[in-house]
């Protein structure tokens, strides 16, 4: 919970070829800012393989991510502390397999997924808004040439992991406003670096009902309803059976542009109009713009299509 020899302990563990874990931490600050700076300090200096917050649920003010009476009754109601969302700024985006990289800012940590995405988490306990400039030039050999896409997710007194408008940058340096008393995660990705291949077969899940391992908790996947082969039929989601009417084949349309056809019918995913609420249908593959889709990393292992 304290101690001042983090770097020495990290060096001793490395010399002994031991995995170091920060196995227990807690504090009573419901805003999560105290915890955020503890995580930053530990990840920069202690460099553990895992970092564990001790009490996810508590009945004592700000100690838990969630508050519940914990009185042995059937009172299952709970309230979120802001700390819950602050933790998500770290845990949702710094995923297993990411490699931490050096960053010359004690208020930030950065990690790279090895496939074109870097996540930067920045905390600010300042009483005023700050303008911060980031330079990912040293990572561009792995992230490819630009342009890059930046999406910020912010937790503050008025925002809970709120996604900010995406920004496209052509230079690997970008500047952003970091509000007072906030934690912001910046996801920088090369849209051309996507984990699909031409001719690959895929299932599509909505993030509505996805657990922390990227698995569907609702079991619903995009499909041709009732195995229909009718041109113009609306697509829907249904329980996952991995049947051909739920499997979609990727066809590269140049760069990060893709057309997806049903393994069952051979028809392409299409949109019936350009207004909000237009139906997603299946149609004869012609590679027209309404059938072409781009992928952008969310930064947590999932993708916008």
Coordinates of C-alpha atoms in Angstrom, one line a residue:
X1 CA 0.0 0.0 0.0
X2 CA 3.0 2.3 0.3
X3 CA 6.8 1.7 0.2
X4 CA 9.3 3.7 -1.8
X5 CA 11.5 1.1 -3.5
X6 CA 9.4 0.1 -6.4
X7 CA 12.2 0.2 -9.0
X8 CA 14.5 -1.7 -6.7
X9 CA 11.8 -4.4 -6.2
X10 CA 11.2 -4.6 -9.9
X11 CA 14.9 -5.0 -10.6
X12 CA 15.2 -7.8 -7.9
X13 CA 12.2 -9.7 -9.4
X14 CA 13.7 -9.4 -12.9
X15 CA 17.1 -10.6 -11.7
X16 CA 15.5 -13.6 -10.0
X17 CA 13.3 -14.3 -13.1
X18 CA 10.2 -13.9 -11.0
X19 CA 6.8 -12.6 -12.1
X20 CA 5.8 -9.7 -9.9
X21 CA 2.2 -8.9 -9.0
X22 CA 0.6 -6.0 -7.2
X23 CA -1.9 -8.4 -5.6
X24 CA -3.9 -6.1 -3.3
X25 CA -4.7 -2.4 -3.3
X26 CA -7.7 -0.3 -2.0
X27 CA -8.5 3.3 -1.0
X28 CA -11.6 5.2 0.1
X29 CA -11.6 7.8 -2.7
X30 CA -14.8 7.3 -4.7
X31 CA -13.6 9.5 -7.5
X32 CA -10.9 7.0 -8.4
X33 CA -8.2 9.6 -8.8
X34 CA -6.1 8.3 -5.9
X35 CA -6.3 4.8 -7.4
X36 CA -5.4 6.1 -10.9
X37 CA -2.2 7.7 -9.6
X38 CA -1.4 4.5 -7.7
X39 CA -1.8 2.5 -10.9
X40 CA 0.4 5.0 -12.8
X41 CA 3.1 4.9 -10.1
X42 CA 3.1 1.1 -10.0
X43 CA 3.0 0.5 -13.7
X44 CA 5.9 2.9 -14.4
X45 CA 8.1 1.9 -11.5
X46 CA 7.0 -1.5 -10.1
X47 CA 6.1 -2.9 -13.5
X48 CA 4.0 -5.8 -12.3
X49 CA 2.5 -8.5 -14.5
X50 CA -0.9 -7.9 -12.9
X51 CA -2.5 -5.2 -10.7
X52 CA -5.4 -6.1 -8.5
X53 CA -7.9 -3.8 -6.8
X54 CA -9.1 -5.6 -3.7
X55 CA -12.8 -4.9 -3.1
X56 CA -15.0 -4.5 -6.2
X57 CA -18.1 -4.2 -4.0
X58 CA -18.2 -2.5 -0.6
X59 CA -20.6 -0.7 1.8
X60 CA -18.2 1.9 3.0
X61 CA -18.3 5.0 0.9
X62 CA -15.7 5.1 -1.8
X63 CA -13.8 1.8 -1.2
X64 CA -15.7 -0.3 -3.7
X65 CA -16.3 0.2 -7.4
X66 CA -19.9 -0.5 -6.4
X67 CA -21.8 0.2 -3.2
X68 CA -24.2 -2.3 -1.7
X69 CA -25.5 -2.7 1.9
X70 CA -23.7 -6.1 2.3
X71 CA -26.1 -6.8 5.2
X72 CA -26.8 -10.4 4.4
X73 CA -30.3 -9.6 3.0
X74 CA -31.7 -9.9 -0.4
X75 CA -30.9 -6.2 -1.1
X76 CA -29.1 -6.6 -4.4
X77 CA -29.3 -3.0 -5.4
X78 CA -26.1 -1.1 -6.0
X79 CA -24.7 2.2 -7.0
X80 CA -21.6 2.9 -9.1
X81 CA -18.8 5.0 -7.8
X82 CA -16.9 7.1 -10.4
X83 CA -13.9 4.8 -9.5
X84 CA -15.6 2.0 -11.5
X85 CA -15.2 4.0 -14.7
X86 CA -11.7 5.1 -13.8
X87 CA -10.7 1.5 -13.5
X88 CA -12.3 0.8 -16.9
X89 CA -10.1 3.5 -18.4
X90 CA -7.2 1.2 -17.7
X91 CA -8.6 -2.3 -17.7
X92 CA -10.9 -2.0 -20.8
X93 CA -8.0 -0.8 -23.0
X94 CA -4.7 -2.1 -21.6
X95 CA -5.5 -5.7 -22.6
X96 CA -3.7 -9.0 -22.1
X97 CA -0.9 -9.2 -24.6
X98 CA -0.3 -5.5 -24.9
X99 CA 3.3 -4.4 -24.3
X100 CA 3.9 -1.3 -22.1
X101 CA 6.2 1.2 -23.8
X102 CA 8.2 4.1 -22.3
X103 CA 6.5 7.4 -22.0
X104 CA 8.1 10.6 -20.6
X105 CA 5.1 11.7 -18.6
X106 CA 4.5 10.6 -15.0
X107 CA 0.7 11.3 -15.5
X108 CA 0.4 8.6 -18.3
X109 CA 1.1 5.0 -19.3
X110 CA 1.1 3.7 -22.8
X111 CA 0.8 0.1 -24.2
X112 CA 1.0 -1.3 -27.8
X113 CA -0.9 -4.3 -29.1
X114 CA 1.6 -5.2 -31.8
X115 CA -1.0 -4.9 -34.5
X116 CA -1.4 -1.1 -35.1
X117 CA -3.0 0.1 -31.9
X118 CA -1.6 2.0 -29.0
X119 CA -3.6 2.9 -25.9
X120 CA -2.5 5.9 -23.7
X121 CA -4.1 6.5 -20.3
X122 CA -3.6 10.0 -18.9
X123 CA -4.7 11.2 -15.5
X124 CA -5.0 14.8 -14.4
X125 CA -5.5 15.9 -10.8
X126 CA -5.1 19.5 -11.7
X127 CA -7.8 22.0 -10.8
X128 CA -7.6 23.4 -14.4
X129 CA -7.8 22.0 -17.8
X130 CA -4.5 21.1 -19.4
X131 CA -3.4 20.8 -23.1
X132 CA -1.2 17.8 -23.6
X133 CA 0.7 16.8 -26.8
X134 CA 1.5 13.2 -27.6
X135 CA 4.1 11.9 -30.1
X136 CA 3.9 8.3 -31.2
X137 CA 6.6 8.6 -33.8
X138 CA 8.7 5.8 -32.2
X139 CA 5.9 3.4 -32.7
X140 CA 5.1 4.1 -36.3
X141 CA 7.4 1.4 -37.6
X142 CA 4.9 -1.0 -36.1
X143 CA 1.8 1.1 -36.7
X144 CA 2.4 1.7 -40.3
X145 CA 2.1 4.9 -42.2
X146 CA -0.7 7.3 -41.5
X147 CA -3.4 8.5 -41.4
X148 CA -4.2 7.3 -37.9
X149 CA -7.4 7.5 -36.0
X150 CA -7.7 8.8 -32.4
X151 CA -10.7 8.1 -30.1
X152 CA -10.6 9.4 -26.6
X153 CA -12.7 7.9 -23.7
X154 CA -13.0 10.2 -20.8
X155 CA -14.0 9.9 -17.1
X156 CA -14.6 13.1 -15.1
X157 CA -17.1 14.6 -12.7
X158 CA -19.6 14.7 -15.5
X159 CA -18.6 11.9 -17.8
X160 CA -18.3 8.1 -17.4
X161 CA -16.0 6.6 -19.9
X162 CA -17.6 8.9 -22.5
X163 CA -16.4 8.4 -26.1
X164 CA -15.2 11.6 -27.7
X165 CA -15.6 12.3 -31.5
X166 CA -13.0 10.4 -33.5
X167 CA -10.1 12.5 -34.9
X168 CA -8.0 11.5 -37.9
X169 CA -4.4 12.6 -37.8
X170 CA -1.8 12.5 -40.6
X171 CA 1.1 13.3 -38.4
X172 CA 2.0 11.0 -35.5
X173 CA 1.8 13.9 -33.1
X174 CA -1.5 15.1 -31.7
X175 CA -2.6 17.6 -29.0
X176 CA -5.7 17.1 -26.8
X177 CA -7.4 19.0 -24.0
X178 CA -7.3 17.0 -20.7
X179 CA -10.0 18.3 -18.3
X180 CA -9.3 19.0 -14.7
X181 CA -9.7 16.0 -12.3
X182 CA -10.2 13.4 -15.1
X183 CA -8.8 10.2 -16.6
X184 CA -8.7 9.9 -20.4
X185 CA -7.8 6.9 -22.6
X186 CA -6.6 7.7 -26.1
X187 CA -6.8 4.9 -28.6
X188 CA -4.5 5.5 -31.5
X189 CA -5.0 3.0 -34.4
X190 CA -4.0 2.6 -38.0
X191 CA -7.4 1.7 -39.6
X192 CA -5.5 -0.4 -42.2
X193 CA -4.2 -2.7 -39.4
X194 CA -7.2 -5.0 -38.9
X195 CA -7.2 -8.7 -37.8
X196 CA -9.1 -10.0 -40.8
X197 CA -7.9 -11.5 -44.0
X198 CA -9.3 -11.7 -47.5
X199 CA -11.3 -14.9 -47.8
X200 CA -11.5 -15.3 -44.0
X201 CA -14.8 -16.4 -42.4
X202 CA -16.2 -14.5 -39.4
X203 CA -19.1 -14.1 -37.0
X204 CA -20.3 -10.7 -36.0
X205 CA -21.5 -9.8 -32.5
X206 CA -22.9 -6.6 -31.1
X207 CA -21.0 -5.2 -28.1
X208 CA -24.4 -5.2 -26.4
X209 CA -24.0 -8.3 -24.4
X210 CA -20.2 -9.0 -24.6
X211 CA -18.2 -10.1 -21.6
X212 CA -14.6 -9.2 -20.7
X213 CA -13.2 -12.0 -22.8
X214 CA -14.9 -10.9 -26.0
X215 CA -17.5 -13.7 -25.8
X216 CA -21.2 -13.1 -26.4
X217 CA -23.2 -13.3 -23.2
X218 CA -26.5 -13.0 -25.2
X219 CA -25.4 -15.6 -27.7
X220 CA -26.7 -13.5 -30.6
X221 CA -24.9 -13.2 -33.9
X222 CA -25.7 -11.5 -37.2
X223 CA -27.5 -13.9 -39.5
X224 CA -29.9 -14.4 -42.5
X225 CA -33.2 -15.0 -40.7
X226 CA -34.7 -18.4 -41.4
X227 CA -31.9 -19.2 -43.8
X228 CA -33.6 -16.9 -46.3
X229 CA -31.9 -16.5 -49.7
X230 CA -34.2 -13.6 -50.7
X231 CA -32.5 -10.6 -52.1
X232 CA -33.5 -7.5 -50.0
X233 CA -34.3 -9.5 -46.9
X234 CA -33.6 -7.8 -43.6
X235 CA -30.8 -9.3 -41.5
X236 CA -31.2 -9.9 -37.8
X237 CA -29.3 -11.3 -34.8
X238 CA -30.1 -14.8 -33.4
X239 CA -28.7 -17.4 -31.0
X240 CA -25.2 -18.5 -32.1
X241 CA -25.0 -21.9 -33.9
X242 CA -22.0 -21.2 -36.2
X243 CA -24.3 -22.3 -39.1
X244 CA -23.5 -21.1 -42.6
X245 CA -26.3 -18.4 -42.5
X246 CA -24.3 -16.8 -39.6
X247 CA -20.9 -17.0 -41.2
X248 CA -19.6 -14.1 -43.3
X249 CA -16.8 -14.2 -45.8
X250 CA -14.5 -11.2 -46.1
X251 CA -13.6 -9.8 -49.5
X252 CA -11.0 -7.0 -49.6
X253 CA -12.2 -4.0 -51.6
X254 CA -8.9 -2.1 -51.3
X255 CA -7.1 -1.0 -48.2
X256 CA -9.3 -1.2 -45.1
X257 CA -12.5 -1.6 -47.2
X258 CA -14.3 -4.9 -47.0
X259 CA -17.4 -6.6 -48.5
X260 CA -18.9 -9.4 -46.5
X261 CA -21.0 -12.2 -48.1
X262 CA -23.0 -15.0 -46.5
X263 CA -21.4 -18.4 -46.6
X264 CA -24.9 -19.8 -47.1
X265 CA -26.4 -17.6 -49.8
X266 CA -23.4 -15.7 -51.2
X267 CA -25.4 -12.4 -50.8
X268 CA -23.6 -9.3 -49.4
X269 CA -24.4 -7.2 -46.4
X270 CA -25.9 -4.0 -47.7
X271 CA -27.7 -1.0 -46.4
X272 CA -31.1 0.0 -47.8
X273 CA -30.7 3.7 -47.4
X274 CA -28.6 6.5 -46.1
X275 CA -30.7 7.8 -43.2
X276 CA -30.5 6.8 -39.6
X277 CA -32.5 3.7 -39.0
X278 CA -32.1 2.3 -42.5
X279 CA -32.4 -1.5 -42.7
X280 CA -29.3 -3.7 -43.0
X281 CA -30.2 -6.2 -45.8
X282 CA -28.6 -8.9 -48.0
X283 CA -28.2 -8.1 -51.6
X284 CA -26.5 -9.4 -54.7
X285 CA -22.7 -8.6 -54.4
X286 CA -21.8 -5.7 -56.7
X287 CA -19.3 -4.0 -54.4
X288 CA -21.2 -0.7 -54.5
X289 CA -20.5 1.8 -51.6
X290 CA -23.5 0.6 -49.7
X291 CA -21.9 -2.8 -49.4
X292 CA -18.4 -1.6 -48.5
X293 CA -17.4 -1.6 -44.8
X294 CA -14.4 -0.3 -42.9
X295 CA -13.0 -1.6 -39.6
X296 CA -11.7 0.7 -36.8
X297 CA -10.2 -0.7 -33.5
X298 CA -12.0 0.3 -30.4
X299 CA -8.8 -0.5 -28.6
X300 CA -10.1 -3.3 -26.3
X301 CA -10.0 -6.1 -28.8
X302 CA -13.2 -5.2 -30.6
X303 CA -13.9 -3.2 -33.7
X304 CA -16.3 -0.8 -35.1
X305 CA -17.6 -1.9 -38.5

